[in-house]
Coordinates of C-alpha atoms and ligand atoms in Angstrom, one line a residue:
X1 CA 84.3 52.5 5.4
X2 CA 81.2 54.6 4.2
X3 CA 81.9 53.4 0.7
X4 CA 81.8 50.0 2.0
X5 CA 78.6 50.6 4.3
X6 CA 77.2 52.5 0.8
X7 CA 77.8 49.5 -1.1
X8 CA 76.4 47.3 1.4
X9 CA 73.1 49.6 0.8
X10 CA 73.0 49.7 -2.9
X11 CA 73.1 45.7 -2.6
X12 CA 70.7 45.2 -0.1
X13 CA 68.3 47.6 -2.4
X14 CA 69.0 45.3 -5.2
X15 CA 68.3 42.2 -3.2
X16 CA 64.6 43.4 -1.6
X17 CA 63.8 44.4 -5.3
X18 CA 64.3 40.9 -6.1
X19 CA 62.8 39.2 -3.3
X20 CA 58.8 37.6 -3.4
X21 CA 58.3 36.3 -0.3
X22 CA 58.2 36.8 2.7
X23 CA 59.9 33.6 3.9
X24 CA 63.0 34.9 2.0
X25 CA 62.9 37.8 3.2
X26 CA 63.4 37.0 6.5
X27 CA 66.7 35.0 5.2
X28 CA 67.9 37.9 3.7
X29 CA 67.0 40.4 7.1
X30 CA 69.5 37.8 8.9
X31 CA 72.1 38.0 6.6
X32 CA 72.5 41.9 6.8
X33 CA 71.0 42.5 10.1
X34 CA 71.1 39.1 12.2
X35 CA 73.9 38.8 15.0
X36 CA 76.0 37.0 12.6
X37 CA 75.0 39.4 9.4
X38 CA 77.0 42.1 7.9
X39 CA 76.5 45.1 9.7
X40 CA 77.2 42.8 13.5
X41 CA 80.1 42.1 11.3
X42 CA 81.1 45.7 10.6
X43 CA 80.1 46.5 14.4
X44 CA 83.1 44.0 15.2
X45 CA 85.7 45.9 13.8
X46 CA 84.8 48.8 15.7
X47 CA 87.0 47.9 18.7
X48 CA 90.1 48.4 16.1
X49 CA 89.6 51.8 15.3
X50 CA 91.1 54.6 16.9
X51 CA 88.6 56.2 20.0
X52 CA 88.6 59.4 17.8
X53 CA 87.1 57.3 14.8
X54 CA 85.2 55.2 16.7
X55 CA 82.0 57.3 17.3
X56 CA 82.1 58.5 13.8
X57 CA 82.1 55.3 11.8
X58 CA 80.3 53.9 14.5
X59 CA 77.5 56.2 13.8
X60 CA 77.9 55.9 9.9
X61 CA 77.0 52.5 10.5
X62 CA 73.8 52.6 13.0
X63 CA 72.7 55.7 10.0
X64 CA 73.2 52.8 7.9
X65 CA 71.5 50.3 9.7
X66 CA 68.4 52.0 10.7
X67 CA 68.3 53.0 6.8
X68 CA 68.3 49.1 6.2
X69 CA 65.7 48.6 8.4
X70 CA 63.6 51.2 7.0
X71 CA 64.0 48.9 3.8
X72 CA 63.1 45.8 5.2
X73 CA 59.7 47.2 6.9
X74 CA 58.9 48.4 3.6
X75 CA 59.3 45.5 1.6
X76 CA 57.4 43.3 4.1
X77 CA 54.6 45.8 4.2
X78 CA 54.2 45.7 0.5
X79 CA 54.4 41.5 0.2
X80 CA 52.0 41.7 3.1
X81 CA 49.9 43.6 1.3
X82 CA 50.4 41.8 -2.0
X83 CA 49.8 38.3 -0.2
X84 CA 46.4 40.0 1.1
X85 CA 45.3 40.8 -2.2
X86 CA 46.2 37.3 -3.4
X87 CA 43.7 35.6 -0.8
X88 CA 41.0 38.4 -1.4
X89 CA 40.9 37.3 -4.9
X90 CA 41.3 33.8 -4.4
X91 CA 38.3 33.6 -2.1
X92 CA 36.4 36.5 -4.2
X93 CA 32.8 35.8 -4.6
X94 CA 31.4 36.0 -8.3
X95 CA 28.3 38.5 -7.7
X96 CA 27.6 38.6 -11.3
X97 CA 26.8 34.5 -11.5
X98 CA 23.4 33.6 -11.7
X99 CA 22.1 32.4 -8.0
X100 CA 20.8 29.2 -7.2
X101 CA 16.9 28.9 -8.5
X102 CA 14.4 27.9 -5.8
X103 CA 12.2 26.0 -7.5
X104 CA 8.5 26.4 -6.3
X105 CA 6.6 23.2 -6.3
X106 CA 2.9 23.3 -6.8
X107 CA -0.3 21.0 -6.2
X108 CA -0.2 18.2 -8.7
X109 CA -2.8 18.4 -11.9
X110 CA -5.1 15.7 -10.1
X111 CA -5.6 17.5 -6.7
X112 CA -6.0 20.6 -8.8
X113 CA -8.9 19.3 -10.5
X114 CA -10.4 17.6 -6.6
X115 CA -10.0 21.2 -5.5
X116 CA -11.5 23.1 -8.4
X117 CA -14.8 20.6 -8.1
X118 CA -15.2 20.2 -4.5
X119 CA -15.2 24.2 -4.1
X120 CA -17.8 24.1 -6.9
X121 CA -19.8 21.9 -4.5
X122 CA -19.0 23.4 -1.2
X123 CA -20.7 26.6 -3.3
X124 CA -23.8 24.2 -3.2
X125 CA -23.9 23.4 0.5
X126 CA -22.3 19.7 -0.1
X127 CA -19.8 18.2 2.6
X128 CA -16.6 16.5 2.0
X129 CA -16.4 13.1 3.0
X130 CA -13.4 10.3 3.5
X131 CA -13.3 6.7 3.4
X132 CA -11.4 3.7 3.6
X133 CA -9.4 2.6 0.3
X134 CA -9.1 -1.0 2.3
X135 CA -12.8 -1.5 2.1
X136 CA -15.1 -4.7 2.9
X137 CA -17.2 -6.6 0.7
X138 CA -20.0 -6.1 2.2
X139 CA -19.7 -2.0 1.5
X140 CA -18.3 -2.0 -1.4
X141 CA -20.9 -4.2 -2.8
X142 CA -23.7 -5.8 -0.7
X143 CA -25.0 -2.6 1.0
X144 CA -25.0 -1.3 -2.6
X145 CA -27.5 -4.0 -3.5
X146 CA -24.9 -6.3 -5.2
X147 CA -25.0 -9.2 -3.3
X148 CA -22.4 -12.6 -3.6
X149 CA -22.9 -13.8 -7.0
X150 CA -24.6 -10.8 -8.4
X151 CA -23.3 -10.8 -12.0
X152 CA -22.6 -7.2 -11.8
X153 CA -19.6 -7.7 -9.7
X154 CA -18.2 -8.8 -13.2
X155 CA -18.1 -5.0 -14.2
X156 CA -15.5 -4.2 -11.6
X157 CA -12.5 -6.8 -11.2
X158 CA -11.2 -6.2 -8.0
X159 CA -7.9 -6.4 -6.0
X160 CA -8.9 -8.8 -3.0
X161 CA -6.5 -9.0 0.4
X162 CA -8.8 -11.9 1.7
X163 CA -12.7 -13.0 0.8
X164 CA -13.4 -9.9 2.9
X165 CA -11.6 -7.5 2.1
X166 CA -10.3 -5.9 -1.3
X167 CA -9.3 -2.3 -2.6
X168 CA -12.4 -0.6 -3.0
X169 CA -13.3 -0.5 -6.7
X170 CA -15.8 2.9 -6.5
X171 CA -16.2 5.4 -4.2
X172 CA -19.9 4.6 -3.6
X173 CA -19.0 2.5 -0.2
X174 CA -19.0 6.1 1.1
X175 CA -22.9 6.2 0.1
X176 CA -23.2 3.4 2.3
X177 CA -21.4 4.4 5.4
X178 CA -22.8 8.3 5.5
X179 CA -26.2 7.2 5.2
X180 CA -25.5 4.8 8.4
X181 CA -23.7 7.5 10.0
X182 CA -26.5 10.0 9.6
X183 CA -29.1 8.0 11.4
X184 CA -32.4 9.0 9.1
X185 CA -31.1 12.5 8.2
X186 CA -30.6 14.6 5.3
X187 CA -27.5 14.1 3.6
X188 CA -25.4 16.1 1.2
X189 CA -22.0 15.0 0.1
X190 CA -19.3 14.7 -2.0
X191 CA -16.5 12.2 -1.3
X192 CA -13.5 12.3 -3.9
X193 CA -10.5 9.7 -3.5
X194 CA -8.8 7.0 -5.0
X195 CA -10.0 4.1 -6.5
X196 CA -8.9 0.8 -7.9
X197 CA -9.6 -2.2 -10.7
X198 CA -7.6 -5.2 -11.6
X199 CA -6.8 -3.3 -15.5
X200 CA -3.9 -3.7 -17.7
X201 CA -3.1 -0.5 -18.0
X202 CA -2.5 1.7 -21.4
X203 CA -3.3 4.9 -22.3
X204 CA -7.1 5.1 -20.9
X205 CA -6.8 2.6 -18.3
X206 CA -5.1 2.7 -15.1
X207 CA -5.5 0.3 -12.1
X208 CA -5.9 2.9 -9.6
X209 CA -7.7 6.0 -10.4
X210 CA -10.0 8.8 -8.8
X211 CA -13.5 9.6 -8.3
X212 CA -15.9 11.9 -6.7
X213 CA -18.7 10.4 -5.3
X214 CA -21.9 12.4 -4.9
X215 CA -24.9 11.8 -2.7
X216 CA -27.8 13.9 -1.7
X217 CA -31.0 12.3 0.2
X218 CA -33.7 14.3 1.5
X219 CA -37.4 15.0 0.7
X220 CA -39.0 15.3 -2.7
X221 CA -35.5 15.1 -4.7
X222 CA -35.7 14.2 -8.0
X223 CA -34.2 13.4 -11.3
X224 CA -35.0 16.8 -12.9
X225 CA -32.5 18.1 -9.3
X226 CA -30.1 15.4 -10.4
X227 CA -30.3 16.8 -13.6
X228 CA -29.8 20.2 -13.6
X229 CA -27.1 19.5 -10.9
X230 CA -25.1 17.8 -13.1
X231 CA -25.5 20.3 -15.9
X232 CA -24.4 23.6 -13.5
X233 CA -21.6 21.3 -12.4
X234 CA -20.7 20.6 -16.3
X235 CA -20.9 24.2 -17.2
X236 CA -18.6 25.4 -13.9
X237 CA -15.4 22.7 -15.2
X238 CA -16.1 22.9 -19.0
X239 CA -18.1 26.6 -19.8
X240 CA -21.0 27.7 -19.9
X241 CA -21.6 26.5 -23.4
X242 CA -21.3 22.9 -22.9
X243 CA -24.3 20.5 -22.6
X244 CA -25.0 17.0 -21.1
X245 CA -26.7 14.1 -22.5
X246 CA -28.1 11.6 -19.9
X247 CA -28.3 7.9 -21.4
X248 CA -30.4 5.0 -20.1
X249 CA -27.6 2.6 -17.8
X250 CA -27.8 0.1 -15.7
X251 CA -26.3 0.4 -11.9
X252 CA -27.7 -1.8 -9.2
X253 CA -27.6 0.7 -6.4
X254 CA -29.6 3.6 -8.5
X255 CA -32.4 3.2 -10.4
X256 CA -33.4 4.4 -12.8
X257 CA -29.2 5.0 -13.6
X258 CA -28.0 7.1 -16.2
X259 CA -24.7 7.7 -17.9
X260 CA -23.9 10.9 -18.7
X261 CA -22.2 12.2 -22.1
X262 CA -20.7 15.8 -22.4
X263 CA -20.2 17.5 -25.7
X264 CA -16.7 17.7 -26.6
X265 CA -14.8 20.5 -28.7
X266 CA -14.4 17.7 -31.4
X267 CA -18.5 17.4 -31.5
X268 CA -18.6 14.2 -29.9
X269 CA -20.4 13.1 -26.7
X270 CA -17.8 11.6 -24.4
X271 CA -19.1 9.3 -21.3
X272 CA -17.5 10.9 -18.1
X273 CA -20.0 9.7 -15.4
X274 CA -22.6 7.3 -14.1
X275 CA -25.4 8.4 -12.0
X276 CA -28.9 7.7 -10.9
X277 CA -31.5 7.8 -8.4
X278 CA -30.9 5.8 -5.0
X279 CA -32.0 2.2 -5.8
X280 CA -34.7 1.9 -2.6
X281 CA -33.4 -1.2 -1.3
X282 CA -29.6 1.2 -0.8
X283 CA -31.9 3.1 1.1
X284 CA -33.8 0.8 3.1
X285 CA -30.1 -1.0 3.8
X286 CA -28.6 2.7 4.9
X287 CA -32.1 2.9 7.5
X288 CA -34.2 5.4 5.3
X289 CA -37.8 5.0 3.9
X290 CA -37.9 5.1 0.6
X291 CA -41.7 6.0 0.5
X292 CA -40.7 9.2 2.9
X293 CA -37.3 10.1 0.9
X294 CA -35.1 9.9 -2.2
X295 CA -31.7 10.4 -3.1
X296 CA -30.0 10.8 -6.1
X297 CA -25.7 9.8 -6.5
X298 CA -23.4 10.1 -9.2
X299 CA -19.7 8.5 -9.2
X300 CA -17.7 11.3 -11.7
X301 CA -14.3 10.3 -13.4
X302 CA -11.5 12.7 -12.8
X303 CA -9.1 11.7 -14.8
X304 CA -11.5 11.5 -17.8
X305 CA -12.7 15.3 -16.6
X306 CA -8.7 16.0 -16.3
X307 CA -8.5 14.3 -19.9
X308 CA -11.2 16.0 -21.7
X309 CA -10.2 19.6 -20.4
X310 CA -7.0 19.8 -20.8
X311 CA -6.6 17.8 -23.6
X312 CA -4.2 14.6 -22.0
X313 CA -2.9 12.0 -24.2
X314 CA -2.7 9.5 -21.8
X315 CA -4.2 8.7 -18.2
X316 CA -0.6 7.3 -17.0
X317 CA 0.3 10.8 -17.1
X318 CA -1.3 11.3 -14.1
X319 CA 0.9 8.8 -12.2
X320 CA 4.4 8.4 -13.7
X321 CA 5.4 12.0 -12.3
X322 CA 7.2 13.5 -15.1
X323 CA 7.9 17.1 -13.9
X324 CA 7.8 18.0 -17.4
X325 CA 4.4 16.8 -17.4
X326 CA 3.3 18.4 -14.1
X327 CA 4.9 21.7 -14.9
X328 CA 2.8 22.7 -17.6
X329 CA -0.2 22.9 -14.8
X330 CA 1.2 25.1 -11.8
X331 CA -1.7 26.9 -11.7
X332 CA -4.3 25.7 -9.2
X333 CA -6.6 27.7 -7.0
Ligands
LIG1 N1 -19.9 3.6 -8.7 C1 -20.2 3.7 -10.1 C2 -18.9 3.2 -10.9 O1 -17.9 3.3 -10.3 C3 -20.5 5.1 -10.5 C4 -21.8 5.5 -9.9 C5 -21.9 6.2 -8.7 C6 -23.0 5.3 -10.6 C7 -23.0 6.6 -8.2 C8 -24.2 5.7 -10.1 C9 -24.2 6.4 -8.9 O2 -19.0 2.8 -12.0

């Protein structure tokens, strides 16, 4: 009997060595310790022994079977723990890979620009004004002394919704509208925002662009403050060494109008707005005397500022969105 029970040992041993799972493990518990397994087996022939035997092989065999058990709680505690290292592997997070990048956005080149000149003219005491994109005719032209007909319309084909209405094709409606807003007073204003004109576009036109629309009306203003306005403003976006050139123009709502040049790096002058002294009949329109007051207003290109300072190749850069394109300007203020 104990070399039986002994041998029943030395194969169970064998088996757990072999065994992977726990699944199969279980199997194998049954077969040596299950109410049908070996040792219930064993237990069986108990009740032929002699009563003095009896006890004696019947506690070889419990010795046994407790030793068995031993065995089996050991070999599931080690699959357990193999099966636990398995799935703490398996679902293992990589701390060494690169994290997800975050990517921070920033304002695009042309609001950049906006910003940089409207805080140069905040610096001066100049408001920021809105207005209407959807404009009529009678702002967009008539109040600025271009009336039906006026040939001048010719300089800026526009994008009409109805006879009345169109996409305004300057900012200078916005003269129009402060000046009736203000009822007589002084007025000092910027007013940048979009812009359109029926173009084909290529690589210096674009049907829709921006400008900044300047207006200043008061008492004893003059060309000379025009002037020098213009050239502080030049020297803020460009440097200090950078000069202006005003040429003779033709607008009907200023007069006299100027166009005004700025001397490039490459030694050229290079048109990059129109400006001029309020026409008097803008003023007498927008309710002001023009024997009591005078304005002066200047309409500035920002792409062509954008352009000329940062050296752009082609205006539709602004607009087509290429974050290639925009990400060489993530500065802004
Ligand atoms: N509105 C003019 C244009 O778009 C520019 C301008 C504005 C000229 C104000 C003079 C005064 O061409």
């Amino acid at each position: 009997m104990q070399e039986k029970l002994e041998n029943i040992l030395k194969a169970c041993e064998q088996a757990l060595e072999k065994e992977q799972n726990l699944n199969d493990l279980n199997n194998l518990k049954a077969a040596y310790l299950g109410k049908k397994g070996e040792i219930a087996a064993l237990m069986m022939t108990l009740k032929d022994l002699s009563n003095e035997e009896k006890p004696k092989v019947g506690k070889l065999i419990n010795e046994i079977k407790q030793q068995l058990e031993a065995l089996f709680e050991a070999k599931r505690n080690a699959l357990e723990q193999v099966e636990i290292e398995k799935k703490l592997k398996s679902e293992a997070i990589d701390v060494t890979l690169p994290g997800l990048k975050k990517s921070v956005g920033s304002a695009h080149l042309l609001s950049q620009i906006v910003e940089d000149i409207e805080a140069f003219f905040i610096g001066l005491g100049y408001e920021i004004k809105d207005g209407p994109e959807v404009e009529s005719d009678h702002y967009n032209f008539e109040m600025l002394n271009l009336e039906q007909g006026h040939p001048a319309r010719a300089m800026q084909d526009s994008f009409y919704i109805d006879p009345n209405r169109l996409l305004r094709t300057h900012t200078s409606p916005v003269q129009a509208r402060t000046m009736l807003e203000s009822g007589g007073n002084p007025i000092k204003i910027i007013c940048p925002g979009k812009v359109y004109r029926r173009d084909d576009d290529d690589q210096t036109h674009s049907h829709q662009f921006m400008q900044i629309e300047g207006l200043v009306i008061g008492e004893k203003i003059s060309m000379a403050n025009l002037k020098g306005t213009l050239l502080a403003f030049i020297q803020y976006f460009f440097g200090k060494d950078r000069n202006i050139r005003l040429r003779p123009s033709y607008f009907p709502f200023t007069e006299p109008s100027v166009e005004v040049d700025v001397y490039s790096e490459e030694g050229k002058w290079i048109e990059v707005l129109g400006a001029g002294m309020v026409h008097p009949n803008v003023l007498k329109m927008g309710g002001y005397d023009p024997e009591k007051v005078q304005g002066f207003a200047f309409g500035i290109g920002v792409e062509r500022l954008g352009i000329l300072k940062y050296h752009i190749d082609d205006i539709r850069q602004f607009y087509t969105n290429d974050i290639r394109f925009l990400k060489q300007f993530k500065g802004g203020r």
